[in-house]
mmCIF file of C-alpha atoms in Angstrom:
data_model
loop_
_atom_site.group_PDB
_atom_site.id
_atom_site.type_symbol
_atom_site.label_atom_id
_atom_site.label_comp_id
_atom_site.label_asym_id
_atom_site.label_seq_id
_atom_site.Cartn_x
_atom_site.Cartn_y
_atom_site.Cartn_z
ATOM 1 C CA MET Z 28 0.000 0.000 0.000
ATOM 2 C CA ARG Z 29 1.314 3.426 -0.927
ATOM 3 C CA ARG Z 30 1.816 5.904 1.877
ATOM 4 C CA LEU Z 31 2.316 9.643 2.031
ATOM 5 C CA ASP Z 32 5.941 10.216 2.930
ATOM 6 C CA GLU Z 33 5.549 13.827 3.914
ATOM 7 C CA ALA Z 34 2.275 15.178 5.268
ATOM 8 C CA ARG Z 35 0.773 18.294 3.818
ATOM 9 C CA LYS Z 36 0.263 20.509 6.834
ATOM 10 C CA SER Z 37 -2.765 22.642 7.598
ATOM 11 C CA GLY Z 38 -1.272 24.060 10.773
ATOM 12 C CA GLY Z 39 -0.882 22.776 14.317
ATOM 13 C CA ALA Z 40 1.239 20.104 15.938
ATOM 14 C CA GLY Z 41 1.579 16.362 15.488
ATOM 15 C CA LEU Z 42 -1.030 13.881 16.619
ATOM 16 C CA ALA Z 43 -1.410 10.587 18.348
ATOM 17 C CA GLY Z 44 -3.546 7.560 17.578
ATOM 18 C CA ALA Z 45 -6.884 6.613 19.078
ATOM 19 C CA GLY Z 46 -6.859 6.463 22.833
ATOM 20 C CA ALA Z 47 -3.484 8.206 23.098
ATOM 21 C CA ALA Z 48 -2.645 11.796 23.902
ATOM 22 C CA PRO Z 49 -4.967 14.393 22.365
ATOM 23 C CA HIS Z 50 -4.480 14.629 18.623
ATOM 24 C CA ASP Z 51 -4.574 17.665 16.374
ATOM 25 C CA VAL Z 52 -7.567 17.493 14.043
ATOM 26 C CA TYR Z 53 -6.115 20.305 11.926
ATOM 27 C CA THR Z 54 -2.946 18.449 10.941
ATOM 28 C CA LEU Z 55 -2.312 15.535 8.598
ATOM 29 C CA PRO Z 56 0.228 13.105 10.048
ATOM 30 C CA ALA Z 57 2.996 11.578 7.962
ATOM 31 C CA GLY Z 58 2.529 8.051 6.671
ATOM 32 C CA LEU Z 59 -1.212 8.073 6.040
ATOM 33 C CA PRO Z 60 -2.312 5.238 3.732
ATOM 34 C CA VAL Z 61 -3.287 6.504 0.296
ATOM 35 C CA PRO Z 62 -6.749 5.469 -0.925
ATOM 36 C CA GLU Z 63 -6.905 3.694 -4.271
ATOM 37 C CA ASP Z 64 -9.583 4.104 -6.915
ATOM 38 C CA ASP Z 65 -11.979 1.194 -6.419
ATOM 39 C CA GLY Z 66 -14.357 2.331 -9.164
ATOM 40 C CA GLY Z 67 -16.984 3.347 -6.607
ATOM 41 C CA ALA Z 68 -17.542 6.733 -8.275
ATOM 42 C CA ASP Z 69 -17.282 5.707 -11.938
ATOM 43 C CA HIS Z 70 -21.048 5.950 -12.476
ATOM 44 C CA LEU Z 71 -21.548 9.465 -11.113
ATOM 45 C CA VAL Z 72 -20.644 11.785 -14.003
ATOM 46 C CA GLY Z 73 -23.807 12.617 -15.919
ATOM 47 C CA LEU Z 74 -26.204 11.899 -13.055
ATOM 48 C CA GLU Z 75 -28.524 14.587 -11.757
ATOM 49 C CA LEU Z 76 -28.406 15.637 -8.148
ATOM 50 C CA PRO Z 77 -31.680 14.638 -6.495
ATOM 51 C CA SER Z 78 -34.113 17.154 -5.093
ATOM 52 C CA LEU Z 79 -33.185 16.340 -1.522
ATOM 53 C CA VAL Z 80 -33.586 18.693 1.427
ATOM 54 C CA LEU Z 81 -31.274 18.034 4.372
ATOM 55 C CA GLU Z 82 -30.487 19.857 7.596
ATOM 56 C CA SER Z 83 -27.301 21.877 7.752
ATOM 57 C CA SER Z 84 -25.419 24.361 9.879
ATOM 58 C CA LEU Z 85 -27.264 27.124 7.994
ATOM 59 C CA GLY Z 86 -30.732 25.593 7.972
ATOM 60 C CA ASP Z 87 -32.476 23.246 5.566
ATOM 61 C CA MET Z 88 -30.725 22.979 2.198
ATOM 62 C CA ASN Z 89 -31.528 21.278 -1.098
ATOM 63 C CA VAL Z 90 -28.455 19.528 -2.476
ATOM 64 C CA ARG Z 91 -29.506 20.563 -6.012
ATOM 65 C CA ASP Z 92 -28.721 24.154 -5.122
ATOM 66 C CA PHE Z 93 -24.955 23.594 -4.937
ATOM 67 C CA ASP Z 94 -22.243 23.527 -7.576
ATOM 68 C CA VAL Z 95 -19.616 21.815 -5.418
ATOM 69 C CA ILE Z 96 -20.409 19.272 -2.701
ATOM 70 C CA TYR Z 97 -17.458 17.763 -0.924
ATOM 71 C CA ILE Z 98 -18.468 14.610 0.908
ATOM 72 C CA TYR Z 99 -16.332 13.371 3.751
ATOM 73 C CA PRO Z 100 -16.405 10.543 6.310
ATOM 74 C CA ARG Z 101 -16.431 12.223 9.706
ATOM 75 C CA SER Z 102 -14.826 15.310 11.198
ATOM 76 C CA GLY Z 103 -13.129 15.075 14.572
ATOM 77 C CA ARG Z 104 -13.356 17.217 17.680
ATOM 78 C CA PRO Z 105 -10.319 18.423 19.606
ATOM 79 C CA GLY Z 106 -9.796 16.274 22.685
ATOM 80 C CA VAL Z 107 -12.075 13.469 21.471
ATOM 81 C CA PRO Z 108 -10.220 10.236 20.590
ATOM 82 C CA LEU Z 109 -10.211 9.050 17.008
ATOM 83 C CA LEU Z 110 -12.200 5.953 16.104
ATOM 84 C CA PRO Z 111 -10.111 2.781 16.438
ATOM 85 C CA GLY Z 112 -8.121 2.242 13.250
ATOM 86 C CA TRP Z 113 -8.952 5.688 11.837
ATOM 87 C CA ASP Z 114 -5.429 6.659 10.786
ATOM 88 C CA GLU Z 115 -4.844 3.198 9.336
ATOM 89 C CA THR Z 116 -7.962 3.353 7.120
ATOM 90 C CA PRO Z 117 -7.171 4.743 3.655
ATOM 91 C CA GLY Z 118 -8.988 8.033 3.058
ATOM 92 C CA ALA Z 119 -10.449 8.397 6.546
ATOM 93 C CA ARG Z 120 -8.203 11.040 8.083
ATOM 94 C CA GLY Z 121 -8.271 14.682 7.004
ATOM 95 C CA CYS Z 122 -11.874 15.902 7.102
ATOM 96 C CA THR Z 123 -11.066 19.057 9.061
ATOM 97 C CA PRO Z 124 -8.086 20.092 6.890
ATOM 98 C CA GLN Z 125 -10.230 19.523 3.792
ATOM 99 C CA SER Z 126 -13.086 21.634 5.141
ATOM 100 C CA CYS Z 127 -10.794 24.416 6.311
ATOM 101 C CA ALA Z 128 -9.148 24.532 2.881
ATOM 102 C CA PHE Z 129 -12.561 25.036 1.251
ATOM 103 C CA ARG Z 130 -13.300 27.701 3.868
ATOM 104 C CA ASP Z 131 -10.085 29.517 3.076
ATOM 105 C CA ILE Z 132 -10.805 29.753 -0.676
ATOM 106 C CA HIS Z 133 -14.538 30.324 -0.293
ATOM 107 C CA GLY Z 134 -14.195 33.919 -1.458
ATOM 108 C CA GLU Z 135 -12.507 32.809 -4.677
ATOM 109 C CA LEU Z 136 -15.189 30.214 -5.329
ATOM 110 C CA ALA Z 137 -17.926 32.753 -4.603
ATOM 111 C CA ALA Z 138 -16.308 35.167 -7.053
ATOM 112 C CA LEU Z 139 -16.777 32.495 -9.718
ATOM 113 C CA GLY Z 140 -20.418 32.138 -8.710
ATOM 114 C CA VAL Z 141 -19.766 28.677 -7.264
ATOM 115 C CA ARG Z 142 -21.937 27.558 -4.348
ATOM 116 C CA VAL Z 143 -20.218 25.023 -2.097
ATOM 117 C CA ALA Z 144 -21.354 22.744 0.717
ATOM 118 C CA GLY Z 145 -19.736 20.069 2.847
ATOM 119 C CA LEU Z 146 -21.665 16.914 3.710
ATOM 120 C CA SER Z 147 -21.178 13.910 5.971
ATOM 121 C CA ALA Z 148 -23.296 11.321 7.743
ATOM 122 C CA GLN Z 149 -22.744 13.076 11.081
ATOM 123 C CA SER Z 150 -25.560 14.457 13.197
ATOM 124 C CA LEU Z 151 -26.778 18.021 12.926
ATOM 125 C CA GLU Z 152 -25.387 18.657 16.404
ATOM 126 C CA ASP Z 153 -21.929 17.606 15.209
ATOM 127 C CA GLN Z 154 -22.196 19.777 12.101
ATOM 128 C CA LEU Z 155 -23.325 22.810 14.084
ATOM 129 C CA GLU Z 156 -20.404 22.437 16.501
ATOM 130 C CA PHE Z 157 -17.941 21.954 13.663
ATOM 131 C CA ALA Z 158 -19.235 24.926 11.673
ATOM 132 C CA GLU Z 159 -19.148 27.256 14.670
ATOM 133 C CA ARG Z 160 -15.692 26.173 15.816
ATOM 134 C CA ASN Z 161 -14.216 26.603 12.356
ATOM 135 C CA ALA Z 162 -16.229 29.653 11.206
ATOM 136 C CA MET Z 163 -17.541 27.861 8.126
ATOM 137 C CA PRO Z 164 -19.078 30.406 5.711
ATOM 138 C CA PHE Z 165 -21.069 27.788 3.772
ATOM 139 C CA PRO Z 166 -23.455 25.007 4.848
ATOM 140 C CA VAL Z 167 -22.121 21.880 6.524
ATOM 141 C CA VAL Z 168 -24.831 19.348 5.765
ATOM 142 C CA SER Z 169 -26.003 16.485 7.977
ATOM 143 C CA ASP Z 170 -27.009 13.247 6.234
ATOM 144 C CA PRO Z 171 -27.109 10.606 9.017
ATOM 145 C CA GLU Z 172 -29.464 8.370 7.036
ATOM 146 C CA ARG Z 173 -27.158 8.633 3.989
ATOM 147 C CA ARG Z 174 -30.049 9.700 1.794
ATOM 148 C CA LEU Z 175 -27.790 11.322 -0.794
ATOM 149 C CA GLY Z 176 -25.727 8.164 -0.842
ATOM 150 C CA GLU Z 177 -28.818 6.071 -1.502
ATOM 151 C CA ALA Z 178 -29.931 8.355 -4.330
ATOM 152 C CA LEU Z 179 -26.546 8.429 -6.062
ATOM 153 C CA ARG Z 180 -25.085 5.099 -4.885
ATOM 154 C CA LEU Z 181 -22.149 6.830 -3.228
ATOM 155 C CA PRO Z 182 -19.272 4.686 -1.953
ATOM 156 C CA THR Z 183 -19.101 3.984 1.782
ATOM 157 C CA PHE Z 184 -16.937 2.077 4.231
ATOM 158 C CA GLU Z 185 -17.456 0.427 7.613
ATOM 159 C CA ILE Z 186 -15.514 1.278 10.753
ATOM 160 C CA ALA Z 187 -16.214 0.812 14.457
ATOM 161 C CA GLY Z 188 -19.801 -0.215 13.708
ATOM 162 C CA LEU Z 189 -20.469 2.885 11.589
ATOM 163 C CA THR Z 190 -21.176 3.193 7.869
ATOM 164 C CA LEU Z 191 -19.522 6.372 6.586
ATOM 165 C CA TYR Z 192 -19.117 8.027 3.215
ATOM 166 C CA LYS Z 193 -15.838 7.663 1.403
ATOM 167 C CA ARG Z 194 -14.296 11.025 0.596
ATOM 168 C CA LEU Z 195 -15.242 12.460 -2.790
ATOM 169 C CA THR Z 196 -16.149 15.809 -4.314
ATOM 170 C CA LEU Z 197 -18.931 16.404 -6.819
ATOM 171 C CA VAL Z 198 -18.982 19.336 -9.237
ATOM 172 C CA ALA Z 199 -22.354 20.034 -10.845
ATOM 173 C CA GLU Z 200 -23.694 22.331 -13.538
ATOM 174 C CA ASP Z 201 -27.447 22.930 -13.482
ATOM 175 C CA ALA Z 202 -27.682 20.095 -10.917
ATOM 176 C CA ARG Z 203 -25.975 17.583 -13.239
ATOM 177 C CA ILE Z 204 -22.666 16.090 -12.118
ATOM 178 C CA VAL Z 205 -19.893 17.021 -14.549
ATOM 179 C CA LYS Z 206 -16.791 16.167 -12.525
ATOM 180 C CA VAL Z 207 -15.963 13.835 -9.650
ATOM 181 C CA PHE Z 208 -12.802 13.960 -7.568
ATOM 182 C CA TYR Z 209 -12.268 10.412 -6.274
ATOM 183 C CA PRO Z 210 -10.313 9.226 -4.489
ATOM 184 C CA VAL Z 211 -9.333 12.470 -2.762
ATOM 185 C CA PHE Z 212 -5.791 12.598 -1.384
ATOM 186 C CA PRO Z 213 -4.306 14.459 0.305
ATOM 187 C CA PRO Z 214 -7.578 15.929 1.550
ATOM 188 C CA ASP Z 215 -6.191 19.396 2.266
ATOM 189 C CA ALA Z 216 -5.286 19.779 -1.430
ATOM 190 C CA ASN Z 217 -8.794 19.033 -2.697
ATOM 191 C CA ALA Z 218 -10.132 22.595 -2.495
ATOM 192 C CA GLY Z 219 -7.239 23.938 -4.551
ATOM 193 C CA ASP Z 220 -7.639 21.145 -7.093
ATOM 194 C CA VAL Z 221 -11.347 21.941 -7.455
ATOM 195 C CA LEU Z 222 -10.660 25.667 -7.866
ATOM 196 C CA ALA Z 223 -8.004 24.994 -10.508
ATOM 197 C CA TRP Z 224 -10.377 22.703 -12.437
ATOM 198 C CA LEU Z 225 -13.170 25.279 -12.340
ATOM 199 C CA ARG Z 226 -10.873 28.054 -13.552
ATOM 200 C CA ALA Z 227 -9.639 25.896 -16.421
ATOM 201 C CA ARG Z 228 -13.132 25.321 -17.795
#
C-alpha cells in the first residue's frame, strides 16, 4: 500500500492515535495510507443531483442548489479520541483540513459564482459544533441516514460499527454532475484542485 511520505500541513502540531494523547484534528500526520480508486464513483458523471432537502449548519438545504459538494467521512473534535483504526484506514483522516481549505478559498469560489457545501453522515449537532468552531461560511450538511448516498449510490466504508461516506467531491452544472474527484488525497489539497479545475473550464 502506498503511503504519504511527507504530510501536507494545515497548521498545528503532530497527533497521536486513538486512545493516546490528544491529537490535532487540523494536521495531517505523515505516513497516512493513500486510498486507491476502487471504481466506486465511476457511475456518477452525468447523473442529476436529487431534489433532496437536508439539515445543515445554515438551515435546511436542497443539495440541487450547490455547484460543489465535498463529501467526507467524519470530522473530529479536539480532545475526542479518534475511532479505532482511523489513521490506518485509507482516506479516513483529514476531514477538518479539507473543510478548512474550502473555507479559506470560499471567497474565490464565490467570485466564480460557485456555491459550495460540505456533507457527511454526522448528526446536525456535530455539524453545528464543527461549523461554529471553524467559522464555516457555507453550509455543513447532515445526512445521518445517507439519503444522498442512496440516491446516487455513493461509496461507503465500515468502521467501528459505523457506515460512513468515502471522501469524494462532486462538481455540478445545473444540478448535473460534470466532474468527480475520487479518491481524494491528500484531503487538504482538494479545495485547490477543485478551484483549478473550475478556472480551467
